[in-house]
CSV table of C-alpha atoms in Angstrom, one decimal:
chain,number,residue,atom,x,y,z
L,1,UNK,CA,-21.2,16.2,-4.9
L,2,UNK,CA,-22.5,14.2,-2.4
L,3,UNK,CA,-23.0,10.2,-2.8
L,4,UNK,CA,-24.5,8.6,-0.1
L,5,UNK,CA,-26.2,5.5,0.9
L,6,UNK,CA,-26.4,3.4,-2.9
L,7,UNK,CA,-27.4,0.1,-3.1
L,8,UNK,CA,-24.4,-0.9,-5.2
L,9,UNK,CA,-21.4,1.1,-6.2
L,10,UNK,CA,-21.5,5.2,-5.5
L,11,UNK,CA,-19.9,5.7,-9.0
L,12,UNK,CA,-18.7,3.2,-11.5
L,13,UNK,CA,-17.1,3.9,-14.3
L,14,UNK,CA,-15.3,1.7,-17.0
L,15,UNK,CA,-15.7,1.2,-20.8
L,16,UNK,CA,-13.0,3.0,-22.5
L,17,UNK,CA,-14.0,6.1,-20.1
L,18,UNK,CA,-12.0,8.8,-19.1
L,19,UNK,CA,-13.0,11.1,-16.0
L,20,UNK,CA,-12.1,13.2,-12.7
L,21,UNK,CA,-13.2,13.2,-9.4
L,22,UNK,CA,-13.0,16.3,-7.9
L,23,UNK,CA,-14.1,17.6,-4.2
L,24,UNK,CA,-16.7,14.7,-4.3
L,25,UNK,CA,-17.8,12.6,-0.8
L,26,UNK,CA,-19.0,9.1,-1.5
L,27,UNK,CA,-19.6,7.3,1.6
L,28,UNK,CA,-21.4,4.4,3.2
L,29,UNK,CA,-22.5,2.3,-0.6
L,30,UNK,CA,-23.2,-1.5,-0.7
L,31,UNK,CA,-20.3,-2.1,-2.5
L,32,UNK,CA,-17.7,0.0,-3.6
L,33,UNK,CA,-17.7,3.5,-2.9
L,34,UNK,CA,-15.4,3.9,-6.5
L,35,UNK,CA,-15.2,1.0,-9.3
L,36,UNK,CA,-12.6,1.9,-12.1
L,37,UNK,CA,-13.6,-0.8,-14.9
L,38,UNK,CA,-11.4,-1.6,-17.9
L,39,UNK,CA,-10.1,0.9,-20.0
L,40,UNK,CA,-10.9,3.7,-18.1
L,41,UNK,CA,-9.0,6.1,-16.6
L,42,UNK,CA,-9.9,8.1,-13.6
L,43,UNK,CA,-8.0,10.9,-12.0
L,44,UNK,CA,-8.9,11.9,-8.1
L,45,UNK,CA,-8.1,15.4,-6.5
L,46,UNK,CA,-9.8,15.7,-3.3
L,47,UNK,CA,-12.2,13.6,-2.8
L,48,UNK,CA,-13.1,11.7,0.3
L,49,UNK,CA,-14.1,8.0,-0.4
L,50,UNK,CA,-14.7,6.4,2.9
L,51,UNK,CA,-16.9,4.0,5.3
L,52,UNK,CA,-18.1,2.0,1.9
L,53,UNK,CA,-19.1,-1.7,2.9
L,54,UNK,CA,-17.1,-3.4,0.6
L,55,UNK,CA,-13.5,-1.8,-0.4
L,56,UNK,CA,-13.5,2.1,-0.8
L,57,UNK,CA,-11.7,1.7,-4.1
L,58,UNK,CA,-11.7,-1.2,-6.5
L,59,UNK,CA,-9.4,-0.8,-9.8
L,60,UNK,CA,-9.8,-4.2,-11.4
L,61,UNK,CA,-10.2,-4.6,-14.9
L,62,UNK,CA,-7.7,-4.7,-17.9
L,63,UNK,CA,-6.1,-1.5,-18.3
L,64,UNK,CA,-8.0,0.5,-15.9
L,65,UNK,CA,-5.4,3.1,-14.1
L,66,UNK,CA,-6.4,5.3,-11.4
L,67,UNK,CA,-4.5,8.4,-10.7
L,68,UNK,CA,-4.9,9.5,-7.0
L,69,UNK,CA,-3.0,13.6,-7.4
L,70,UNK,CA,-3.4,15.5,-4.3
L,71,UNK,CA,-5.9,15.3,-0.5
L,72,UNK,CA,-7.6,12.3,-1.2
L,73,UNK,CA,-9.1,10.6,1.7
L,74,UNK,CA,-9.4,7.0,1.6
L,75,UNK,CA,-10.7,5.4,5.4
L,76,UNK,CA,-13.1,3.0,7.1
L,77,UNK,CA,-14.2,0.2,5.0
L,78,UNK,CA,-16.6,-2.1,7.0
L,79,UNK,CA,-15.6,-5.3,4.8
L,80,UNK,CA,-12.2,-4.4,2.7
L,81,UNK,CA,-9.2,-2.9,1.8
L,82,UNK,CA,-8.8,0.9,1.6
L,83,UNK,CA,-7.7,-0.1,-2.5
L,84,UNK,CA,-8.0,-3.4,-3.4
L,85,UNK,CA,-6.3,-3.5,-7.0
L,86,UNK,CA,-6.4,-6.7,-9.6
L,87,UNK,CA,-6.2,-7.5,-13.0
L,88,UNK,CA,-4.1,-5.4,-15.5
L,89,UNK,CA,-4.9,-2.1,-13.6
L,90,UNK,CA,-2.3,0.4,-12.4
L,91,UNK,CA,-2.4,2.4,-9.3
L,92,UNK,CA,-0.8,5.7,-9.6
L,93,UNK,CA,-0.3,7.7,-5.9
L,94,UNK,CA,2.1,10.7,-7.3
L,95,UNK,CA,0.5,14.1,-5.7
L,96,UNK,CA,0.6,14.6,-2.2
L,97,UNK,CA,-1.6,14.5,1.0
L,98,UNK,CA,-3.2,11.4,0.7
L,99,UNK,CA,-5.2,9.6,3.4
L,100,UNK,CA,-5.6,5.8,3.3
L,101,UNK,CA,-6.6,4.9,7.0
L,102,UNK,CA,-8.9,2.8,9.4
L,103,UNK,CA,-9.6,0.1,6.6
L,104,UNK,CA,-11.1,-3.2,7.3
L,105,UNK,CA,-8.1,-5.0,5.9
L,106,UNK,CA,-5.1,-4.0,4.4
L,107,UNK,CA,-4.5,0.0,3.4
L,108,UNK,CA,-3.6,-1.0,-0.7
L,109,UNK,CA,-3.8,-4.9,-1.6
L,110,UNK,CA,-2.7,-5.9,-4.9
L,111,UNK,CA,-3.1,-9.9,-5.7
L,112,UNK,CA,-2.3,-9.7,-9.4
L,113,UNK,CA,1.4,-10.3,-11.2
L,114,UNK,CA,0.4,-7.7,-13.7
L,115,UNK,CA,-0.5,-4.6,-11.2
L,116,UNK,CA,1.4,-1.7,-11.4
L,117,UNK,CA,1.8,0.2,-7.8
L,118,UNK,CA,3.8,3.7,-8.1
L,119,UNK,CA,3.4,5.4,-4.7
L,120,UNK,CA,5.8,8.6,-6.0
L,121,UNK,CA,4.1,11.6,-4.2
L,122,UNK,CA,4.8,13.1,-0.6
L,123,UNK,CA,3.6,13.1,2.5
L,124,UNK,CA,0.9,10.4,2.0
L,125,UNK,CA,0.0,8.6,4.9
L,126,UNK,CA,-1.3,4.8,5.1
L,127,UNK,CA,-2.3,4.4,9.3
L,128,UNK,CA,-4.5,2.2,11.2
L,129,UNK,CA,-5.4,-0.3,8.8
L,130,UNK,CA,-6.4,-3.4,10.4
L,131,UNK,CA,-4.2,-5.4,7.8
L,132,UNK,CA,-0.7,-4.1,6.4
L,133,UNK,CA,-0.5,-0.6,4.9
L,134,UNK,CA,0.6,-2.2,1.8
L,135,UNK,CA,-0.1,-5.9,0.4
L,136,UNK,CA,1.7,-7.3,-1.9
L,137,UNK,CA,1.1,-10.4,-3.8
L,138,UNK,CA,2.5,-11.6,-7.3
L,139,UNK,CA,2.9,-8.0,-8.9
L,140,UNK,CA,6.4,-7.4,-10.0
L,141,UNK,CA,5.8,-3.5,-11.1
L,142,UNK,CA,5.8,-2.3,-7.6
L,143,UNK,CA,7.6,1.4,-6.6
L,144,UNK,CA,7.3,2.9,-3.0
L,145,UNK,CA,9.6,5.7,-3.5
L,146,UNK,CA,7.7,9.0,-2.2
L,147,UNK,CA,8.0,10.4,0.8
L,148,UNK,CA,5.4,8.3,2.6
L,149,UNK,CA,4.8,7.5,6.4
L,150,UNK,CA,3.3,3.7,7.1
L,151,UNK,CA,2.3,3.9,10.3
L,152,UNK,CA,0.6,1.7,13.0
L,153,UNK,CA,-1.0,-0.8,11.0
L,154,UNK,CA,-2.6,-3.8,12.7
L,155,UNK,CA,-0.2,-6.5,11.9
L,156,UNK,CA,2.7,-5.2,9.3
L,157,UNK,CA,3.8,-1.9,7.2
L,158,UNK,CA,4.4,-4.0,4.3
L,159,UNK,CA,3.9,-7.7,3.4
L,160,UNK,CA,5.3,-8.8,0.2
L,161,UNK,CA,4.7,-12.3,-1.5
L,162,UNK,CA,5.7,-13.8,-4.3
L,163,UNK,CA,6.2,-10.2,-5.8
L,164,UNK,CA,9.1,-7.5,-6.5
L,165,UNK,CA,8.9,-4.7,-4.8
L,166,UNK,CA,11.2,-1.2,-4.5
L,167,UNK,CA,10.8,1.2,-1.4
L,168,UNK,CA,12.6,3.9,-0.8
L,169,UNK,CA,12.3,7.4,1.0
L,170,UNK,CA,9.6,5.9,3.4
L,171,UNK,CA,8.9,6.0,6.8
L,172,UNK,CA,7.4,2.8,8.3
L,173,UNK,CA,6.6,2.6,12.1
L,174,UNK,CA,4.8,1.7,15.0
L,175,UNK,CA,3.0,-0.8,13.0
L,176,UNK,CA,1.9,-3.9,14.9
L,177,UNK,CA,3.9,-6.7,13.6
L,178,UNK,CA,7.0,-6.1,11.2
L,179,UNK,CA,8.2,-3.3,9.3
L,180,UNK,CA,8.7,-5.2,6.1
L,181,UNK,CA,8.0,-8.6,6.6
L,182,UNK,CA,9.2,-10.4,2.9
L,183,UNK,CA,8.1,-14.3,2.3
L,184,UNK,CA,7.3,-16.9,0.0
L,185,UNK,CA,10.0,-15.8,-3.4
L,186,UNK,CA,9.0,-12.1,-2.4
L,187,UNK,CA,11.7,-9.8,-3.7
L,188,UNK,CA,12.6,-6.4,-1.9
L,189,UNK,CA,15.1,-3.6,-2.6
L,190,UNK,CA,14.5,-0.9,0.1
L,191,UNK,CA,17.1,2.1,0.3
L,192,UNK,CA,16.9,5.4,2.6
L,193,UNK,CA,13.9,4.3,5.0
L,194,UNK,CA,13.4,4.8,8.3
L,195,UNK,CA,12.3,1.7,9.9
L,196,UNK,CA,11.4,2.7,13.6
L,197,UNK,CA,9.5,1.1,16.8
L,198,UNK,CA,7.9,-1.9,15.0
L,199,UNK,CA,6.9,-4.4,17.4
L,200,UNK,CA,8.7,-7.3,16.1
L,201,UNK,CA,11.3,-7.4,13.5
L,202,UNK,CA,12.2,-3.8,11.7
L,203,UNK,CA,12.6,-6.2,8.6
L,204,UNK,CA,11.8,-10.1,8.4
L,205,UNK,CA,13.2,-11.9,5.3
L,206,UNK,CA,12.5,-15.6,5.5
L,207,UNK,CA,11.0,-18.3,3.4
L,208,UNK,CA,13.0,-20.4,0.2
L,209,UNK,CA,13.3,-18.1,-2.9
L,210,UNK,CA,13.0,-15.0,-0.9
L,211,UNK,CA,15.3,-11.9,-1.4
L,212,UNK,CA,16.1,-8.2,-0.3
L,213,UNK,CA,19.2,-6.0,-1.3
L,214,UNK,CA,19.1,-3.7,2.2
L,215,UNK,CA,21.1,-0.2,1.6
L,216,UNK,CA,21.5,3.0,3.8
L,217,UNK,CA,18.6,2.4,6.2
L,218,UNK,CA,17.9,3.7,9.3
L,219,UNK,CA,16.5,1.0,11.4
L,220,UNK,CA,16.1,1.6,15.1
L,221,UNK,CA,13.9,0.8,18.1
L,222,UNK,CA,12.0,-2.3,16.8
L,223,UNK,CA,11.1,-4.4,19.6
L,224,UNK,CA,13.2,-7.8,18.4
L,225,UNK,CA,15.8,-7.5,16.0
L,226,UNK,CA,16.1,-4.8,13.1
L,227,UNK,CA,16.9,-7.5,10.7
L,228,UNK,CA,16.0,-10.8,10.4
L,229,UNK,CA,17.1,-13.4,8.1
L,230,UNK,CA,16.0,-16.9,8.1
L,231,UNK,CA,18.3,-19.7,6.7
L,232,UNK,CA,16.3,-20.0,3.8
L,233,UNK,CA,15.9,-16.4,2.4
L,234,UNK,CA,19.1,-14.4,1.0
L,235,UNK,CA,20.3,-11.0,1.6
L,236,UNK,CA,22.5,-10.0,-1.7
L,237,UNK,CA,23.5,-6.9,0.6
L,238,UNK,CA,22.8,-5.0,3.9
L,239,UNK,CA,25.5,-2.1,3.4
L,240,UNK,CA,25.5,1.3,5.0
L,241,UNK,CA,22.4,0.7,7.4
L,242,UNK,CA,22.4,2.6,10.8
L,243,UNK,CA,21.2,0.1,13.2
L,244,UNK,CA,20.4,1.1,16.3
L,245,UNK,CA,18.4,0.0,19.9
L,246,UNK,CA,16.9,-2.4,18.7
């Protein structure tokens, strides 16, 4: 199906619904190009949602999960994020070949301590965002452990605040500011990355409360340092890291 042009949403769904997407382009609505309201679960497979004026996807309602499988495409909001997700909703990225790109804002933005992220899937891609490719605030359910690339995003791969967040198996580079930039009681266990040709720090931990547990990493070519710690953040480990030219 085509969905083109609405004055509000292109599809909203919530209620207690279930439903898939499949092979659907819904592009250039009002609002959202996708709303997943509360108690509803929506599964995509190869849809592209993109160039909506508000975010492309919104999931932000109690207990509304969206499951993203395989070659979704998610790019250009005028306004937004690529996903903006609030509330008690979960975010659920485990197939493969997805696109969140060229987003107003950030790629994925969570702002809610009861989000659930899992980015599980392989070789998704979250590029050219004029934010981060991945926001974090509050949410303490957050997993980035597929096989991911995060790649040259206007200001940093990741920001986390206030929030918990695991990554591992990623590739984050060439993204404007940091790699990982942790602040503000943000909490960060990142294992196996590659951390690559950032143009500031590869990782930035700073701020009172903050913490990262840093473990066999590959962090290399980042423009200033490949970590930085402030005097008010602590590290409980950096072990096993290959730092190098940076």
């Amino acid at each position: 199906s085509y969905i083109y042009g609405n004055l509000y949403d292109g599809i909203m769904i919530a209620d207690r619904s279930i439903a898939t997407l499949k092979n659907n382009t819904i592009r250039k609505n009002a609002l959202f190009g996708l709303s997943v309201g509360n108690n509803t679960t929506v599964n995509c497979e190869g849809n592209n949602i993109s160039y909506n004026v508000d975010s492309n996807i919104t999931v932000n309602s109690s207990e509304a999960v969206l499951n993203m499988t395989n070659n979704n495409i998610v790019n250009g909001s005028k306004k937004n994020n690529g996903i903006n997700v609030t509330g008690l909703a979960t975010l659920n990225i485990k197939g493969n070949n997805n696109s969140i790109s060229g987003n107003a804002h950030h790629g994925i933005s969570v702002t809610s301590k009861d989000v659930k992220l899992n980015l599980t899937g392989k070789d998704n891609t979250l590029k050219d965002n004029k934010g981060a490719g991945v926001y974090v605030e509050k949410s303490q359910n957050i997993k980035l452990t597929g096989k991911t690339t995060i790649k040259n995003n206007k200001t940093s791969g990741i920001i986390i605040y206030v929030a918990k967040v695991t990554a591992k198996n990623l590739t984050i580079k060439d993204n404007k500011e940091y790699g990982v930039a942790v602040r503000e009681k943000g909490n960060l266990t990142i294992t196996k990355c590659t951390i690559t040709s950032n143009k500031a720090y590869g990782i930035n931990v700073v701020d009172k409360g903050t913490n990262a547990k840093i473990e066999n990493n590959t962090i290399m070519y980042n423009n200033d340092a490949g970590i930085n710690v402030d005097k008010k953040a602590k590290v409980s480990s950096i072990y096993k890291n290959e730092l190098k030219k940076n």
